[in-house]
Amino acid sequence: MQMDDLARLAAHHGVASSYQPAEDVTVQVPPATVRAVLGLIGVPADTPEAVRQLADSAEREAAGRLLPPTLVQWRGEPAPAALTGLPPGTRLRVTLEDGAGEAAWDARLPLGVHRLTAETPDGRTAAPERAHGLLVQLYSLLSERSWGMGDLGDLAELARWAARTHGAGFIQVNPLHAAVPGTPTDPSPYRPASRRFPDPVYLRVEDLPEWEACPDRAALAELARRGGELRREVLEKGALIDRDAVWALKRAALELLYSVPRTPAREAAYRAYRAAQGQGLDLHAAWCAAAAGEDPGARADFHAWLVWLTDTQLTAAQRAAREAGMEVGIVHDLAVGVHPEGSDARFGPFHARHVSVGAPPDAFNARGQDWGLPPWRPDALEGSAYAPFRALLRGVFRYAGAVRVDHVMGLFRLWWIPQGTPPAEGTYVSYDGEAMLAVLVLEAHRAGAVVVGEDLGTVEPRVRGALARRGILGTSVLWFERDWSGDGQPLAPGAWRSDCLATVTTHD
């Protein structure tokens, strides 16, 4: 074992690998002692490779940290040295002890233990405390109130329970983007009709104010009874989730609720939402009506109303999570693309036709991958000042504590596969990654949200560097955290990449 690696690791954790009993005498601590002490504080240092990886990881983490874990400011003395080396323009904010409010940093702060946050001009903040949470496929999260599949009421309840009972800081869910209507519905949440607008199948219809005001109580009771039957089929008999059957019941209930006059406050809120979403929502609602075989002129308002209802319950779920004590709340998943016939791809010049995106051959798939998703046209994005990308992000960030960007490398380049071409014979098309990244960071900053990039697969080194510089977290998955340059054995947890969302699995 090379002592320099062990010494680097030991120094990071405050463990001496040598000492001086006298000015001209240096005594080397036996490596076995250093390893044993490191092990006692939870740092496995059993093999040379583990030591090297842990030391490298510790140094990367230290280099990327704006502030140390603790700063001491003595009254009447200069500011700590760690503050003098911050990038120009860094803003410092102090949250006072015992919830006494916030203040700017200076030497006149009241005595106490306060929380200091630093934010650089590019949006980076002091490293947040670690948080643990749950990854959930929302459709599979059934409760005694679900109609055959999990809903947004279930999500809010899970967030409250996980925060209050287990101290969880977040709940991550599958993409909740609008699906393509029809029977059967496209089952993949990663191939939606629109990434900008959510899917009303996740509504908990009984929680809508119009439910209690609806005069047709018998019809609603019958629909709820049938929804309960679907739930019992899944929970008690092991049946598969029947999304189309669930939506048929909810759609029937929502038709009844749509006819209930809204209170002035509800009507004003709905109209304000429609105005804020503008033409994008109008086009999506008209497309939903047409895709369902309805007259868009007569039925678009119904579908716009469904989007608004879903947005309100998504916002309520995030509010419930934060009120229960979650640092982050709900982590939403942003799919890499959309269905070629969906509303996002059908309107405007922003998606290329007769081509789809995927991945080139790699160690895990020798034939490459074709995902069947039309790519953004980089020229159209640039010509619009990235308007559709900005609108998409604003829609998702409205109700997110964090957003996981699927295949985040797509901000820089995508593997284009012309129609009729095998996936292995595609090519990369570049995007202005700096501009795409700037838009993403700007909208996240405005929303006060965290961004996680799914950076698994073929990743250019410059991409991870650019993401790290802008404060975007990576993704580490148990199966991939191995010593690929050696024997392929799993890495010790402490040797995993820092500044990541670390998970046991991916989408399962």
Coordinates of C-alpha atoms in Angstrom, one line a residue:
M1 CA 0.0 0.0 0.0
Q2 CA 1.4 3.4 -0.9
M3 CA 1.7 5.5 2.2
D4 CA 1.0 8.8 0.4
D5 CA -2.6 7.6 -0.4
L6 CA -3.1 6.5 3.1
A7 CA -1.7 9.7 4.5
R8 CA -3.9 11.8 2.2
L9 CA -7.0 9.9 3.4
A10 CA -6.0 10.1 7.0
A11 CA -5.3 13.8 6.9
H12 CA -8.7 14.5 5.5
H13 CA -10.3 12.7 8.5
G14 CA -7.9 14.3 11.1
V15 CA -6.0 11.1 11.7
A16 CA -2.2 11.5 12.0
S17 CA 0.0 9.3 10.0
S18 CA 3.1 10.7 11.7
Y19 CA 4.0 12.9 14.6
Q20 CA 6.9 14.8 16.1
P21 CA 7.8 14.1 19.7
A22 CA 10.6 16.5 19.4
E23 CA 11.5 19.3 16.9
D24 CA 14.0 17.2 14.9
V25 CA 12.3 13.8 15.3
T26 CA 9.5 12.5 13.1
V27 CA 7.8 9.2 14.0
Q28 CA 5.7 7.4 11.4
V29 CA 2.6 5.8 12.7
P30 CA 2.3 2.1 11.7
P31 CA -0.1 1.9 8.7
A32 CA -2.0 -0.8 10.4
T33 CA -2.8 1.7 13.2
V34 CA -3.9 4.3 10.7
R35 CA -6.2 1.8 8.9
A36 CA -7.6 0.6 12.2
V37 CA -8.4 4.1 13.4
L38 CA -10.0 5.0 10.1
G39 CA -12.1 1.9 10.3
L40 CA -13.3 2.9 13.8
I41 CA -14.7 6.2 12.4
G42 CA -16.5 4.4 9.5
V43 CA -13.8 4.8 6.8
P44 CA -12.9 1.5 5.3
A45 CA -9.2 1.5 4.3
D46 CA -8.6 -2.3 3.8
T47 CA -7.2 -2.3 0.3
P48 CA -4.9 0.0 -1.7
E49 CA -7.6 0.6 -4.3
A50 CA -10.2 1.6 -1.6
V51 CA -7.7 3.9 0.0
R52 CA -6.9 5.6 -3.3
Q53 CA -10.5 6.0 -4.3
L54 CA -11.6 7.3 -0.9
A55 CA -8.7 9.8 -0.8
D56 CA -9.5 11.1 -4.3
S57 CA -13.2 11.4 -3.5
A58 CA -12.5 13.3 -0.3
E59 CA -10.2 15.7 -2.1
R60 CA -12.8 16.3 -4.8
E61 CA -15.5 16.9 -2.2
A62 CA -13.3 19.4 -0.4
A63 CA -12.4 21.2 -3.6
G64 CA -16.0 21.6 -4.5
R65 CA -17.2 22.8 -1.1
L66 CA -17.7 26.5 -0.7
L67 CA -17.6 26.5 3.1
P68 CA -16.3 24.2 5.7
P69 CA -18.9 22.4 8.0
T70 CA -18.3 24.9 10.8
L71 CA -17.1 28.6 10.9
V72 CA -16.2 30.4 14.1
Q73 CA -16.6 34.2 14.2
W74 CA -15.1 35.8 17.4
R75 CA -16.7 39.1 18.1
G76 CA -14.4 42.0 17.2
E77 CA -12.1 39.8 15.1
P78 CA -11.7 39.6 11.3
A79 CA -13.9 37.3 9.3
P80 CA -12.8 33.7 9.0
A81 CA -10.3 33.0 6.3
A82 CA -12.7 30.7 4.5
L83 CA -14.9 33.7 3.7
T84 CA -12.1 35.7 2.1
G85 CA -11.5 33.1 -0.6
L86 CA -15.1 32.9 -1.9
P87 CA -15.7 33.9 -5.6
P88 CA -16.4 37.6 -6.2
G89 CA -20.1 38.4 -5.9
T90 CA -20.9 35.5 -3.5
R91 CA -23.9 36.3 -1.4
L92 CA -24.0 35.3 2.3
R93 CA -27.2 34.7 4.2
V94 CA -27.5 33.8 7.9
T95 CA -30.5 32.0 9.4
L96 CA -30.5 32.9 13.0
E97 CA -30.6 30.4 15.8
D98 CA -34.0 29.3 17.1
G99 CA -35.9 30.6 14.0
A100 CA -35.3 34.2 14.9
G101 CA -35.2 35.3 11.3
E102 CA -32.4 36.0 8.7
A103 CA -29.6 38.5 8.6
A104 CA -26.6 39.5 6.5
W105 CA -23.2 38.3 7.5
D106 CA -21.2 40.8 9.6
A107 CA -19.4 40.9 12.9
R108 CA -22.4 42.3 14.7
L109 CA -24.4 39.0 14.6
P110 CA -26.0 38.0 17.9
L111 CA -24.1 35.4 19.8
G112 CA -25.3 31.9 19.0
V113 CA -25.1 29.0 16.6
H114 CA -26.5 30.1 13.2
R115 CA -26.7 28.6 9.8
L116 CA -24.7 30.3 7.0
T117 CA -25.5 29.8 3.3
A118 CA -23.2 31.0 0.5
E119 CA -24.4 31.4 -3.0
T120 CA -22.0 32.2 -5.9
P121 CA -23.1 34.2 -9.0
D122 CA -23.3 31.0 -11.0
G123 CA -25.9 29.5 -8.6
R124 CA -23.7 27.2 -6.5
T125 CA -24.4 27.0 -2.8
A126 CA -22.6 25.6 0.2
A127 CA -22.8 21.9 0.2
P128 CA -26.2 20.8 1.6
E129 CA -26.5 18.3 4.4
R130 CA -27.0 14.7 3.3
A131 CA -30.6 13.6 3.0
H132 CA -32.1 10.2 2.5
G133 CA -35.4 9.5 0.8
L134 CA -37.6 7.0 -1.2
L135 CA -37.8 6.3 -4.9
V136 CA -41.4 5.5 -5.8
Q137 CA -43.3 4.6 -8.9
L138 CA -46.4 6.5 -8.1
Y139 CA -48.8 4.3 -9.9
S140 CA -47.8 1.4 -7.7
L141 CA -48.3 3.4 -4.4
L142 CA -51.8 2.2 -3.5
S143 CA -53.7 3.1 -0.3
E144 CA -57.2 2.3 1.0
R145 CA -58.4 5.4 -0.9
S146 CA -56.8 4.7 -4.3
W147 CA -58.8 3.8 -7.3
G148 CA -56.7 0.9 -8.6
M149 CA -53.4 2.9 -8.8
G150 CA -51.5 5.4 -6.7
D151 CA -52.5 9.0 -6.8
L152 CA -51.4 12.4 -5.6
G153 CA -53.2 12.1 -2.3
D154 CA -51.2 8.9 -1.7
L155 CA -48.0 10.8 -2.6
A156 CA -48.8 13.5 0.0
E157 CA -49.5 11.0 2.7
L158 CA -46.3 9.1 2.0
A159 CA -44.3 12.3 2.2
R160 CA -45.8 13.1 5.6
W161 CA -45.2 9.7 6.9
A162 CA -41.6 9.4 5.6
A163 CA -40.7 12.8 6.9
R164 CA -42.2 12.5 10.4
T165 CA -41.5 8.9 11.0
H166 CA -38.1 8.3 9.3
G167 CA -36.7 11.8 8.8
A168 CA -36.7 11.5 5.0
G169 CA -35.7 14.5 3.1
F170 CA -37.3 13.7 -0.2
I171 CA -39.6 11.4 -2.3
Q172 CA -38.6 10.8 -5.9
V173 CA -41.3 9.8 -8.3
N174 CA -41.5 8.5 -11.9
P175 CA -42.2 11.1 -14.6
L176 CA -45.8 12.4 -14.2
H177 CA -46.0 13.9 -17.6
A178 CA -49.2 13.8 -19.7
A179 CA -49.7 10.5 -21.4
V180 CA -51.0 9.9 -24.9
P181 CA -54.8 9.3 -24.7
G182 CA -56.3 6.1 -26.1
T183 CA -56.8 2.5 -25.2
P184 CA -54.4 1.0 -24.5
T185 CA -52.4 3.9 -23.3
D186 CA -48.7 4.0 -24.1
P187 CA -47.4 2.4 -20.8
S188 CA -44.1 4.2 -20.6
P189 CA -43.8 7.3 -18.5
Y190 CA -40.7 8.1 -20.5
R191 CA -42.6 8.6 -23.7
P192 CA -45.3 11.2 -22.8
A193 CA -47.5 13.4 -25.0
S194 CA -46.1 16.4 -23.2
R195 CA -43.4 17.0 -20.7
R196 CA -44.7 20.5 -19.8
F197 CA -48.1 19.4 -18.5
P198 CA -49.0 16.7 -16.0
D199 CA -51.2 13.6 -16.3
P200 CA -54.7 13.8 -14.7
V201 CA -54.8 10.1 -14.2
Y202 CA -53.0 10.7 -10.9
L203 CA -55.8 13.0 -9.5
R204 CA -57.5 12.0 -6.3
V205 CA -60.9 13.0 -7.4
E206 CA -62.6 12.8 -4.0
D207 CA -60.3 15.6 -2.7
L208 CA -61.5 18.1 -5.3
P209 CA -63.9 20.7 -3.8
E210 CA -66.4 20.0 -6.5
W211 CA -66.8 16.4 -5.2
E212 CA -68.8 17.5 -2.2
A213 CA -70.8 20.1 -4.2
C214 CA -71.8 17.6 -7.0
P215 CA -75.6 16.9 -6.8
D216 CA -75.3 13.4 -8.5
R217 CA -74.2 11.6 -5.3
A218 CA -75.4 8.2 -6.4
A219 CA -73.3 8.3 -9.6
L220 CA -70.2 9.3 -7.7
A221 CA -70.7 6.7 -5.1
E222 CA -71.0 4.0 -7.8
L223 CA -67.8 5.2 -9.4
A224 CA -66.0 5.2 -6.1
R225 CA -67.3 1.6 -5.4
R226 CA -65.9 0.4 -8.7
G227 CA -62.6 2.2 -8.0
G228 CA -62.5 0.3 -4.7
E229 CA -62.9 -3.0 -6.6
L230 CA -59.9 -2.2 -8.8
R231 CA -57.9 -1.4 -5.7
R232 CA -58.8 -4.7 -4.0
E233 CA -58.0 -6.6 -7.2
V234 CA -54.4 -5.2 -7.0
L235 CA -53.8 -5.2 -3.3
E236 CA -55.6 -8.4 -2.3
K237 CA -55.5 -10.6 -5.4
G238 CA -52.2 -9.6 -7.1
A239 CA -53.8 -8.2 -10.2
L240 CA -51.8 -6.0 -12.5
I241 CA -52.6 -2.3 -12.4
D242 CA -55.1 -1.5 -15.1
R243 CA -54.4 2.2 -15.9
D244 CA -57.0 2.4 -18.6
A245 CA -59.8 1.1 -16.3
V246 CA -58.7 3.5 -13.6
W247 CA -58.8 6.4 -16.0
A248 CA -62.2 5.4 -17.4
L249 CA -63.7 5.7 -13.8
K250 CA -61.9 8.9 -13.0
R251 CA -62.8 10.5 -16.3
A252 CA -66.5 9.7 -15.7
A253 CA -66.3 11.3 -12.3
L254 CA -64.5 14.3 -13.6
E255 CA -67.1 14.8 -16.2
L256 CA -69.7 15.1 -13.4
L257 CA -67.5 17.5 -11.4
Y258 CA -66.8 19.7 -14.4
S259 CA -70.5 20.5 -14.6
V260 CA -70.5 21.8 -11.0
P261 CA -70.4 25.6 -10.8
R262 CA -67.0 26.7 -9.4
T263 CA -66.8 29.2 -6.6
P264 CA -65.7 32.7 -7.6
A265 CA -62.3 32.0 -6.0
R266 CA -61.8 28.7 -7.8
E267 CA -62.9 30.2 -11.1
A268 CA -60.5 33.1 -10.7
A269 CA -57.6 30.7 -9.9
Y270 CA -58.4 28.6 -12.9
R271 CA -58.6 31.6 -15.3
A272 CA -55.3 32.9 -13.9
Y273 CA -53.6 29.6 -14.5
R274 CA -54.9 29.5 -18.1
A275 CA -53.7 33.0 -18.7
A276 CA -50.3 32.3 -17.3
Q277 CA -49.8 29.1 -19.4
G278 CA -51.0 30.9 -22.5
Q279 CA -51.0 29.3 -25.9
G280 CA -49.0 26.3 -24.8
L281 CA -51.9 25.0 -22.7
D282 CA -54.5 26.0 -25.3
L283 CA -52.7 23.8 -27.9
H284 CA -52.2 20.9 -25.5
A285 CA -55.8 20.9 -24.4
A286 CA -57.1 21.1 -28.0
W287 CA -54.7 18.2 -28.9
C288 CA -56.0 16.1 -25.9
A289 CA -59.6 16.6 -27.1
A290 CA -58.8 15.7 -30.7
A291 CA -56.8 12.6 -29.6
A292 CA -59.8 11.5 -27.5
G293 CA -62.0 11.8 -30.6
E294 CA -63.7 15.0 -29.3
D295 CA -64.4 18.4 -30.9
P296 CA -61.4 20.6 -29.8
G297 CA -63.5 23.8 -30.0
A298 CA -66.1 22.4 -27.5
R299 CA -64.0 20.2 -25.3
A300 CA -60.6 21.9 -25.0
D301 CA -61.6 23.8 -21.8
F302 CA -62.4 20.5 -20.1
H303 CA -58.9 19.2 -20.8
A304 CA -57.3 22.5 -19.7
W305 CA -59.3 22.3 -16.5
L306 CA -57.9 18.8 -15.9
V307 CA -54.4 20.1 -16.2
W308 CA -55.1 22.8 -13.7
L309 CA -56.6 20.4 -11.2
T310 CA -53.5 18.2 -11.5
D311 CA -51.2 21.1 -11.0
T312 CA -53.0 22.1 -7.8
Q313 CA -52.7 18.6 -6.3
L314 CA -49.0 18.4 -7.3
T315 CA -48.4 21.7 -5.6
A316 CA -50.3 20.5 -2.6
A317 CA -48.2 17.4 -2.4
Q318 CA -45.0 19.4 -2.4
R319 CA -46.4 21.7 0.2
A320 CA -47.3 18.7 2.4
A321 CA -43.8 17.4 2.1
R322 CA -42.2 20.6 3.1
E323 CA -44.6 21.2 6.0
A324 CA -43.8 17.8 7.3
G325 CA -40.1 18.7 7.5
M326 CA -38.6 17.5 4.3
E327 CA -35.6 19.6 3.2
V328 CA -36.3 19.0 -0.5
G329 CA -39.7 17.5 -0.9
I330 CA -40.9 15.9 -4.1
V331 CA -38.2 15.1 -6.7
H332 CA -39.8 15.0 -10.1
D333 CA -38.4 13.1 -13.1
L334 CA -38.0 15.0 -16.4
A335 CA -38.1 12.5 -19.3
V336 CA -35.5 12.9 -22.1
G337 CA -38.1 13.2 -24.8
V338 CA -41.7 12.9 -25.9
H339 CA -44.0 10.8 -28.1
P340 CA -43.6 11.6 -31.8
E341 CA -47.3 12.1 -32.1
G342 CA -47.8 13.9 -28.8
S343 CA -48.8 17.5 -28.3
D344 CA -45.2 18.7 -27.6
A345 CA -43.9 17.3 -30.9
R346 CA -46.9 18.2 -33.1
F347 CA -46.9 21.9 -32.6
G348 CA -44.1 24.2 -33.6
P349 CA -40.8 23.6 -35.4
F350 CA -38.9 22.5 -32.3
H351 CA -38.7 18.7 -32.8
A352 CA -37.1 17.0 -35.8
R353 CA -39.2 14.6 -37.8
H354 CA -38.3 11.2 -39.2
V355 CA -35.5 10.7 -36.7
S356 CA -35.4 9.5 -33.1
V357 CA -32.8 9.6 -30.3
G358 CA -31.1 6.8 -28.5
A359 CA -27.6 5.6 -27.5
P360 CA -24.6 4.2 -29.4
P361 CA -23.3 0.7 -28.7
D362 CA -21.6 0.3 -25.4
A363 CA -20.5 -2.4 -22.9
F364 CA -24.1 -3.0 -21.9
N365 CA -25.9 -3.0 -25.3
A366 CA -23.8 -3.9 -28.3
R367 CA -26.5 -2.9 -30.8
G368 CA -27.1 0.5 -29.4
Q369 CA -30.6 1.8 -28.4
D370 CA -33.4 3.5 -30.2
W371 CA -35.8 5.2 -27.8
G372 CA -38.4 6.3 -30.4
L373 CA -38.3 9.9 -29.3
P374 CA -38.0 12.8 -31.6
P375 CA -35.1 15.2 -30.7
W376 CA -35.1 18.9 -30.2
R377 CA -33.8 20.8 -33.3
P378 CA -30.8 22.8 -32.0
D379 CA -31.3 25.5 -34.7
A380 CA -35.0 26.0 -33.7
L381 CA -34.1 26.2 -30.0
E382 CA -31.5 28.8 -30.7
G383 CA -33.8 30.8 -32.9
S384 CA -36.5 30.9 -30.2
A385 CA -34.0 31.9 -27.4
Y386 CA -34.9 28.4 -25.9
A387 CA -38.5 29.4 -25.3
P388 CA -40.0 25.8 -25.3
F389 CA -37.2 24.6 -23.0
R390 CA -37.8 27.4 -20.6
A391 CA -41.6 26.9 -20.6
L392 CA -41.1 23.1 -20.0
L393 CA -38.8 23.8 -17.1
R394 CA -41.1 26.4 -15.5
G395 CA -44.0 23.9 -15.7
V396 CA -42.1 21.2 -13.9
F397 CA -40.4 23.4 -11.3
R398 CA -43.8 24.9 -10.3
Y399 CA -44.4 22.0 -7.9
A400 CA -40.9 20.4 -7.5
G401 CA -38.4 20.5 -4.7
A402 CA -35.9 19.0 -7.1
V403 CA -35.9 17.7 -10.7
R404 CA -34.0 14.7 -12.0
V405 CA -33.0 15.3 -15.6
D406 CA -33.1 12.0 -17.4
H407 CA -30.0 11.5 -19.7
V408 CA -28.7 14.9 -18.7
M409 CA -25.9 14.5 -21.4
G410 CA -28.7 15.4 -23.8
L411 CA -28.1 19.0 -22.9
F412 CA -24.8 18.8 -24.8
R413 CA -25.4 16.2 -27.5
L414 CA -27.9 13.5 -28.5
W415 CA -27.5 10.3 -30.6
W416 CA -29.7 10.9 -33.7
I417 CA -31.0 7.8 -35.6
P418 CA -32.6 8.6 -39.0
Q419 CA -35.8 6.6 -39.7
G420 CA -35.0 3.1 -41.0
T421 CA -31.4 3.2 -39.7
P422 CA -30.1 0.7 -37.1
P423 CA -29.3 2.4 -33.8
A424 CA -25.6 1.6 -34.1
E425 CA -25.4 3.6 -37.3
G426 CA -26.6 6.9 -35.8
T427 CA -24.5 9.9 -35.0
Y428 CA -24.2 12.6 -32.4
V429 CA -25.7 16.0 -32.9
S430 CA -24.4 18.8 -30.7
Y431 CA -26.4 21.4 -28.8
D432 CA -25.2 24.6 -27.1
G433 CA -24.6 22.9 -23.8
E434 CA -23.6 26.2 -22.1
A435 CA -26.9 27.8 -23.1
M436 CA -29.0 24.8 -22.2
L437 CA -27.3 24.5 -18.9
A438 CA -27.7 28.2 -18.2
V439 CA -31.5 28.0 -18.8
L440 CA -31.8 24.9 -16.5
V441 CA -29.8 26.6 -13.7
L442 CA -31.7 29.9 -14.1
E443 CA -35.1 28.2 -13.8
A444 CA -34.0 26.0 -10.9
H445 CA -32.6 29.1 -9.1
R446 CA -35.9 31.0 -9.6
A447 CA -37.8 28.0 -8.2
G448 CA -35.4 27.4 -5.3
A449 CA -35.0 23.8 -6.4
V450 CA -32.2 21.3 -6.7
V451 CA -31.2 19.6 -10.0
V452 CA -30.0 16.0 -10.3
G453 CA -28.6 14.9 -13.6
E454 CA -28.9 11.3 -14.6
D455 CA -25.3 10.9 -16.0
L456 CA -25.1 7.2 -16.5
G457 CA -23.8 5.6 -19.7
T458 CA -21.5 7.2 -22.3
V459 CA -20.5 10.5 -20.7
E460 CA -17.9 13.0 -22.0
P461 CA -15.6 14.1 -19.2
R462 CA -16.3 17.7 -20.0
V463 CA -20.0 17.1 -19.3
R464 CA -19.5 16.0 -15.7
G465 CA -17.1 18.9 -15.2
A466 CA -19.6 21.4 -16.5
L467 CA -22.5 20.0 -14.4
A468 CA -20.4 20.0 -11.2
R469 CA -19.3 23.6 -11.8
R470 CA -22.9 24.7 -12.0
G471 CA -24.0 22.8 -8.9
I472 CA -25.9 20.0 -10.6
L473 CA -25.7 16.7 -8.8
G474 CA -24.8 13.5 -10.5
T475 CA -26.4 10.0 -10.1
S476 CA -24.7 7.0 -8.6
V477 CA -26.3 3.6 -8.8
L478 CA -25.2 0.6 -6.7
W479 CA -24.6 -1.8 -9.6
F480 CA -22.4 0.7 -11.5
E481 CA -20.2 1.7 -8.5
R482 CA -17.5 -0.8 -9.2
D483 CA -13.8 -0.8 -9.8
W484 CA -14.0 -1.1 -13.6
S485 CA -10.3 -0.6 -14.1
G486 CA -9.5 -3.6 -11.9
D487 CA -11.5 -6.6 -10.9
G488 CA -15.0 -5.1 -11.2
Q489 CA -15.7 -5.5 -7.5
P490 CA -18.2 -3.2 -5.8
L491 CA -16.7 0.0 -4.3
A492 CA -17.0 0.7 -0.6
P493 CA -19.8 3.3 0.0
G494 CA -17.3 5.9 1.0
A495 CA -15.6 5.6 -2.3
W496 CA -18.6 6.5 -4.4
R497 CA -18.7 9.8 -6.2
S498 CA -19.6 12.8 -4.1
D499 CA -22.3 15.4 -4.9
C500 CA -24.7 12.7 -6.2
L501 CA -28.0 11.2 -5.7
A502 CA -26.9 7.7 -4.6
T503 CA -29.5 4.9 -5.2
V504 CA -29.8 1.2 -4.9
T505 CA -31.5 0.9 -8.3
T506 CA -32.7 3.0 -11.2
H507 CA -36.4 2.9 -12.2
D508 CA -37.5 -0.4 -10.6

